[in-house]
Amino acid sequence: MALTLAENLLSRDQIAARVQELGTQISDEYAGSELVCVGILKGAFVFLSDLIRHIDERVDTRIDFMAVSSYGDATKSAGIVKIVKDLDADIRSKHILIVEDIVDTGLTLSYLSSIIRERLAASTRICALLDKPERREVDVAVDYAGFRIPDKFVVGYGLDAGERWRNLPDIATIEEN
Ligand code: IMP
Ligand code: MG
């Protein structure tokens, strides 16, 4: 069975407009502070790169990355979260914004936010482009959420299925045939 693209769920224009709104909201709320945006690789790299360009100069902004693996290369959760790449910088007493592509079961983000809190960050918030609330297994507070989507596997704008389709500018569902 092969995976193919099915229907476009979010267009590049819809995404761009929402990312701008999120950036403006983050700018207003963190104005006058120092903020470390922690992108979760690989999925969040496209979203992070667009989002930070809408965080204005009132926020003293830094970027760092973490890579975790919670999924194999297919479309099902293995339920395991492993740190593959850790942060470069010490985050003690810093305001942290975790930037993630999608919250699905919530396992990845609940684990990551607890790690960041243990490192004594001054504050920890979560910004996720997509939220699939129907799939939630553990409670996670998503402070900034782009779009709520139905329980469908999506690709594009950084999101993959088996490493494919991260390059698409729109977000689309996939199907097996
Ligand atoms: P969670 O730990 O179940 O919340 O899974 C979060 C991670 O699963 C995300 O960072 C994605 O890498 C991956 N994921 C979950 N749903 C999708 C999807 O629809 N498309 C692509 N990746 C997904
Ligand atoms: Mg992924």
mmCIF file with all atom_site columns, N, CA and C and ligand atoms in Angstrom, residues 40 43 68 70-71 77 81 100-109 130 132 135-136 149 152-155 159-161 166, ligand 1:
data_model
loop_
_atom_site.group_PDB
_atom_site.id
_atom_site.type_symbol
_atom_site.label_atom_id
_atom_site.label_alt_id
_atom_site.label_comp_id
_atom_site.label_asym_id
_atom_site.label_entity_id
_atom_site.label_seq_id
_atom_site.pdbx_PDB_ins_code
_atom_site.Cartn_x
_atom_site.Cartn_y
_atom_site.Cartn_z
_atom_site.occupancy
_atom_site.B_iso_or_equiv
_atom_site.pdbx_formal_charge
_atom_site.auth_seq_id
_atom_site.auth_comp_id
_atom_site.auth_asym_id
_atom_site.auth_atom_id
_atom_site.pdbx_PDB_model_num
ATOM   1   N N   . ILE A 1 40  ? 11.043 22.362 18.127 1.00 0.00 ? 40  ILE A N   1
ATOM   2   C CA  . ILE A 1 40  ? 11.163 20.907 18.240 1.00 0.00 ? 40  ILE A CA  1
ATOM   3   C C   . ILE A 1 40  ? 11.348 20.325 16.834 1.00 0.00 ? 40  ILE A C   1
ATOM   4   N N   . GLY A 1 43  ? 9.844  18.609 12.802 1.00 0.00 ? 43  GLY A N   1
ATOM   5   C CA  . GLY A 1 43  ? 8.563  19.109 12.305 1.00 0.00 ? 43  GLY A CA  1
ATOM   6   C C   . GLY A 1 43  ? 8.325  20.603 12.425 1.00 0.00 ? 43  GLY A C   1
ATOM   7   N N   . VAL A 1 68  ? 13.451 15.307 19.297 1.00 0.00 ? 68  VAL A N   1
ATOM   8   C CA  . VAL A 1 68  ? 12.982 14.139 20.026 1.00 0.00 ? 68  VAL A CA  1
ATOM   9   C C   . VAL A 1 68  ? 12.440 13.153 19.012 1.00 0.00 ? 68  VAL A C   1
ATOM   10  N N   . SER A 1 70  ? 9.495  10.388 18.840 1.00 0.00 ? 70  SER A N   1
ATOM   11  C CA  . SER A 1 70  ? 8.386  9.728  19.527 1.00 0.00 ? 70  SER A CA  1
ATOM   12  C C   . SER A 1 70  ? 7.666  8.822  18.554 1.00 0.00 ? 70  SER A C   1
ATOM   13  N N   . TYR A 1 71  ? 7.957  8.976  17.279 1.00 0.00 ? 71  TYR A N   1
ATOM   14  C CA  . TYR A 1 71  ? 7.294  8.188  16.260 1.00 0.00 ? 71  TYR A CA  1
ATOM   15  C C   . TYR A 1 71  ? 8.362  7.447  15.468 1.00 0.00 ? 71  TYR A C   1
ATOM   16  N N   . SER A 1 77  ? 2.050  6.317  16.699 1.00 0.00 ? 77  SER A N   1
ATOM   17  C CA  . SER A 1 77  ? 2.884  6.628  17.846 1.00 0.00 ? 77  SER A CA  1
ATOM   18  C C   . SER A 1 77  ? 3.481  5.370  18.458 1.00 0.00 ? 77  SER A C   1
ATOM   19  N N   . VAL A 1 81  ? 9.303  8.753  24.060 1.00 0.00 ? 81  VAL A N   1
ATOM   20  C CA  . VAL A 1 81  ? 9.914  10.034 23.721 1.00 0.00 ? 81  VAL A CA  1
ATOM   21  C C   . VAL A 1 81  ? 11.375 9.996  24.109 1.00 0.00 ? 81  VAL A C   1
ATOM   22  N N   . GLU A 1 100 ? 6.120  23.891 18.581 1.00 0.00 ? 100 GLU A N   1
ATOM   23  C CA  . GLU A 1 100 ? 5.913  22.537 18.085 1.00 0.00 ? 100 GLU A CA  1
ATOM   24  C C   . GLU A 1 100 ? 4.984  22.570 16.874 1.00 0.00 ? 100 GLU A C   1
ATOM   25  N N   . ASP A 1 101 ? 5.107  21.578 16.018 1.00 0.00 ? 101 ASP A N   1
ATOM   26  C CA  . ASP A 1 101 ? 4.247  21.543 14.832 1.00 0.00 ? 101 ASP A CA  1
ATOM   27  C C   . ASP A 1 101 ? 2.812  21.160 15.191 1.00 0.00 ? 101 ASP A C   1
ATOM   28  N N   . ILE A 1 102 ? 2.676  20.082 15.999 1.00 0.00 ? 102 ILE A N   1
ATOM   29  C CA  . ILE A 1 102 ? 1.330  19.554 16.246 1.00 0.00 ? 102 ILE A CA  1
ATOM   30  C C   . ILE A 1 102 ? 1.267  18.873 17.613 1.00 0.00 ? 102 ILE A C   1
ATOM   31  N N   . VAL A 1 103 ? 0.156  19.041 18.299 1.00 0.00 ? 103 VAL A N   1
ATOM   32  C CA  . VAL A 1 103 ? -0.091 18.299 19.530 1.00 0.00 ? 103 VAL A CA  1
ATOM   33  C C   . VAL A 1 103 ? -1.110 17.229 19.212 1.00 0.00 ? 103 VAL A C   1
ATOM   34  N N   . ASP A 1 104 ? -0.681 16.000 19.422 1.00 0.00 ? 104 ASP A N   1
ATOM   35  C CA  . ASP A 1 104 ? -1.521 14.865 19.063 1.00 0.00 ? 104 ASP A CA  1
ATOM   36  C C   . ASP A 1 104 ? -1.950 14.179 20.368 1.00 0.00 ? 104 ASP A C   1
ATOM   37  N N   . THR A 1 105 ? -1.240 13.136 20.815 1.00 0.00 ? 105 THR A N   1
ATOM   38  C CA  . THR A 1 105 ? -1.573 12.531 22.114 1.00 0.00 ? 105 THR A CA  1
ATOM   39  C C   . THR A 1 105 ? -1.180 13.454 23.265 1.00 0.00 ? 105 THR A C   1
ATOM   40  N N   . GLY A 1 106 ? -0.217 14.341 23.027 1.00 0.00 ? 106 GLY A N   1
ATOM   41  C CA  . GLY A 1 106 ? 0.274  15.237 24.071 1.00 0.00 ? 106 GLY A CA  1
ATOM   42  C C   . GLY A 1 106 ? 1.487  14.682 24.804 1.00 0.00 ? 106 GLY A C   1
ATOM   43  N N   . LEU A 1 107 ? 1.860  13.439 24.503 1.00 0.00 ? 107 LEU A N   1
ATOM   44  C CA  . LEU A 1 107 ? 2.974  12.802 25.222 1.00 0.00 ? 107 LEU A CA  1
ATOM   45  C C   . LEU A 1 107 ? 4.291  13.558 25.053 1.00 0.00 ? 107 LEU A C   1
ATOM   46  N N   . THR A 1 108 ? 4.582  13.950 23.824 1.00 0.00 ? 108 THR A N   1
ATOM   47  C CA  . THR A 1 108 ? 5.840  14.646 23.557 1.00 0.00 ? 108 THR A CA  1
ATOM   48  C C   . THR A 1 108 ? 5.918  15.949 24.348 1.00 0.00 ? 108 THR A C   1
ATOM   49  N N   . LEU A 1 109 ? 4.866  16.744 24.258 1.00 0.00 ? 109 LEU A N   1
ATOM   50  C CA  . LEU A 1 109 ? 4.920  18.053 24.902 1.00 0.00 ? 109 LEU A CA  1
ATOM   51  C C   . LEU A 1 109 ? 4.837  17.975 26.414 1.00 0.00 ? 109 LEU A C   1
ATOM   52  N N   . LEU A 1 130 ? -0.673 23.239 15.123 1.00 0.00 ? 130 LEU A N   1
ATOM   53  C CA  . LEU A 1 130 ? -1.870 22.419 14.970 1.00 0.00 ? 130 LEU A CA  1
ATOM   54  C C   . LEU A 1 130 ? -2.196 21.696 16.266 1.00 0.00 ? 130 LEU A C   1
ATOM   55  N N   . LYS A 1 132 ? -4.776 18.523 17.633 1.00 0.00 ? 132 LYS A N   1
ATOM   56  C CA  . LYS A 1 132 ? -5.784 17.480 17.370 1.00 0.00 ? 132 LYS A CA  1
ATOM   57  C C   . LYS A 1 132 ? -6.369 17.058 18.712 1.00 0.00 ? 132 LYS A C   1
ATOM   58  N N   . ARG A 1 135 ? -7.406 13.400 19.965 1.00 0.00 ? 135 ARG A N   1
ATOM   59  C CA  . ARG A 1 135 ? -6.411 12.346 20.147 1.00 0.00 ? 135 ARG A CA  1
ATOM   60  C C   . ARG A 1 135 ? -5.686 12.426 21.495 1.00 0.00 ? 135 ARG A C   1
ATOM   61  N N   . ARG A 1 136 ? -6.033 13.411 22.296 1.00 0.00 ? 136 ARG A N   1
ATOM   62  C CA  . ARG A 1 136 ? -5.263 13.670 23.512 1.00 0.00 ? 136 ARG A CA  1
ATOM   63  C C   . ARG A 1 136 ? -5.315 12.518 24.505 1.00 0.00 ? 136 ARG A C   1
ATOM   64  N N   . ILE A 1 149 ? -7.549 20.823 14.382 1.00 0.00 ? 149 ILE A N   1
ATOM   65  C CA  . ILE A 1 149 ? -7.875 20.022 13.198 1.00 0.00 ? 149 ILE A CA  1
ATOM   66  C C   . ILE A 1 149 ? -8.498 18.704 13.633 1.00 0.00 ? 149 ILE A C   1
ATOM   67  N N   . LYS A 1 152 ? -7.060 13.474 11.719 1.00 0.00 ? 152 LYS A N   1
ATOM   68  C CA  . LYS A 1 152 ? -6.570 12.972 10.432 1.00 0.00 ? 152 LYS A CA  1
ATOM   69  C C   . LYS A 1 152 ? -5.076 13.217 10.395 1.00 0.00 ? 152 LYS A C   1
ATOM   70  N N   . PHE A 1 153 ? -4.340 12.336 9.750  1.00 0.00 ? 153 PHE A N   1
ATOM   71  C CA  . PHE A 1 153 ? -2.894 12.523 9.655  1.00 0.00 ? 153 PHE A CA  1
ATOM   72  C C   . PHE A 1 153 ? -2.610 13.531 8.552  1.00 0.00 ? 153 PHE A C   1
ATOM   73  N N   . VAL A 1 154 ? -1.821 14.552 8.893  1.00 0.00 ? 154 VAL A N   1
ATOM   74  C CA  . VAL A 1 154 ? -1.562 15.633 7.932  1.00 0.00 ? 154 VAL A CA  1
ATOM   75  C C   . VAL A 1 154 ? -0.058 15.783 7.668  1.00 0.00 ? 154 VAL A C   1
ATOM   76  N N   . VAL A 1 155 ? 0.233  16.325 6.509  1.00 0.00 ? 155 VAL A N   1
ATOM   77  C CA  . VAL A 1 155 ? 1.626  16.567 6.112  1.00 0.00 ? 155 VAL A CA  1
ATOM   78  C C   . VAL A 1 155 ? 1.747  17.953 5.489  1.00 0.00 ? 155 VAL A C   1
ATOM   79  N N   . LEU A 1 159 ? 5.584  19.213 8.439  1.00 0.00 ? 159 LEU A N   1
ATOM   80  C CA  . LEU A 1 159 ? 5.105  17.913 8.946  1.00 0.00 ? 159 LEU A CA  1
ATOM   81  C C   . LEU A 1 159 ? 5.311  16.823 7.895  1.00 0.00 ? 159 LEU A C   1
ATOM   82  N N   . ASP A 1 160 ? 5.644  15.650 8.398  1.00 0.00 ? 160 ASP A N   1
ATOM   83  C CA  . ASP A 1 160 ? 5.987  14.557 7.491  1.00 0.00 ? 160 ASP A CA  1
ATOM   84  C C   . ASP A 1 160 ? 5.170  13.308 7.755  1.00 0.00 ? 160 ASP A C   1
ATOM   85  N N   . ALA A 1 161 ? 5.251  12.403 6.783  1.00 0.00 ? 161 ALA A N   1
ATOM   86  C CA  . ALA A 1 161 ? 4.868  11.004 6.992  1.00 0.00 ? 161 ALA A CA  1
ATOM   87  C C   . ALA A 1 161 ? 6.062  10.226 6.460  1.00 0.00 ? 161 ALA A C   1
ATOM   88  N N   . ARG A 1 166 ? 7.555  17.250 3.898  1.00 0.00 ? 166 ARG A N   1
ATOM   89  C CA  . ARG A 1 166 ? 7.807  18.413 4.771  1.00 0.00 ? 166 ARG A CA  1
ATOM   90  C C   . ARG A 1 166 ? 7.870  19.710 3.968  1.00 0.00 ? 166 ARG A C   1
HETATM 91  P P1  . IMP B 2 .   ? 2.276  13.462 20.437 1.00 0.00 ? 1   IMP B P1  1
HETATM 92  O O1  . IMP B 2 .   ? 3.388  13.150 21.375 1.00 0.00 ? 1   IMP B O1  1
HETATM 93  O O2  . IMP B 2 .   ? 1.390  12.284 20.204 1.00 0.00 ? 1   IMP B O2  1
HETATM 94  O O3  . IMP B 2 .   ? 1.497  14.690 20.802 1.00 0.00 ? 1   IMP B O3  1
HETATM 95  O O4  . IMP B 2 .   ? 2.921  13.634 19.018 1.00 0.00 ? 1   IMP B O4  1
HETATM 96  C C1  . IMP B 2 .   ? 3.491  14.779 18.576 1.00 0.00 ? 1   IMP B C1  1
HETATM 97  C C2  . IMP B 2 .   ? 4.367  14.471 17.371 1.00 0.00 ? 1   IMP B C2  1
HETATM 98  O O5  . IMP B 2 .   ? 3.790  13.467 16.532 1.00 0.00 ? 1   IMP B O5  1
HETATM 99  C C3  . IMP B 2 .   ? 4.483  15.690 16.498 1.00 0.00 ? 1   IMP B C3  1
HETATM 100 O O6  . IMP B 2 .   ? 5.590  16.446 16.855 1.00 0.00 ? 1   IMP B O6  1
HETATM 101 C C4  . IMP B 2 .   ? 4.609  15.100 15.125 1.00 0.00 ? 1   IMP B C4  1
HETATM 102 O O7  . IMP B 2 .   ? 5.971  14.876 14.812 1.00 0.00 ? 1   IMP B O7  1
HETATM 103 C C5  . IMP B 2 .   ? 3.903  13.774 15.184 1.00 0.00 ? 1   IMP B C5  1
HETATM 104 N N1  . IMP B 2 .   ? 2.548  13.854 14.605 1.00 0.00 ? 1   IMP B N1  1
HETATM 105 C C6  . IMP B 2 .   ? 1.376  13.714 15.236 1.00 0.00 ? 1   IMP B C6  1
HETATM 106 N N2  . IMP B 2 .   ? 0.342  13.855 14.406 1.00 0.00 ? 1   IMP B N2  1
HETATM 107 C C7  . IMP B 2 .   ? 0.886  14.104 13.188 1.00 0.00 ? 1   IMP B C7  1
HETATM 108 C C8  . IMP B 2 .   ? 0.317  14.343 11.889 1.00 0.00 ? 1   IMP B C8  1
HETATM 109 O O8  . IMP B 2 .   ? -0.901 14.396 11.652 1.00 0.00 ? 1   IMP B O8  1
HETATM 110 N N3  . IMP B 2 .   ? 1.212  14.559 10.895 1.00 0.00 ? 1   IMP B N3  1
HETATM 111 C C9  . IMP B 2 .   ? 2.562  14.531 11.083 1.00 0.00 ? 1   IMP B C9  1
HETATM 112 N N4  . IMP B 2 .   ? 3.128  14.327 12.271 1.00 0.00 ? 1   IMP B N4  1
HETATM 113 C C10 . IMP B 2 .   ? 2.292  14.092 13.317 1.00 0.00 ? 1   IMP B C10 1
#
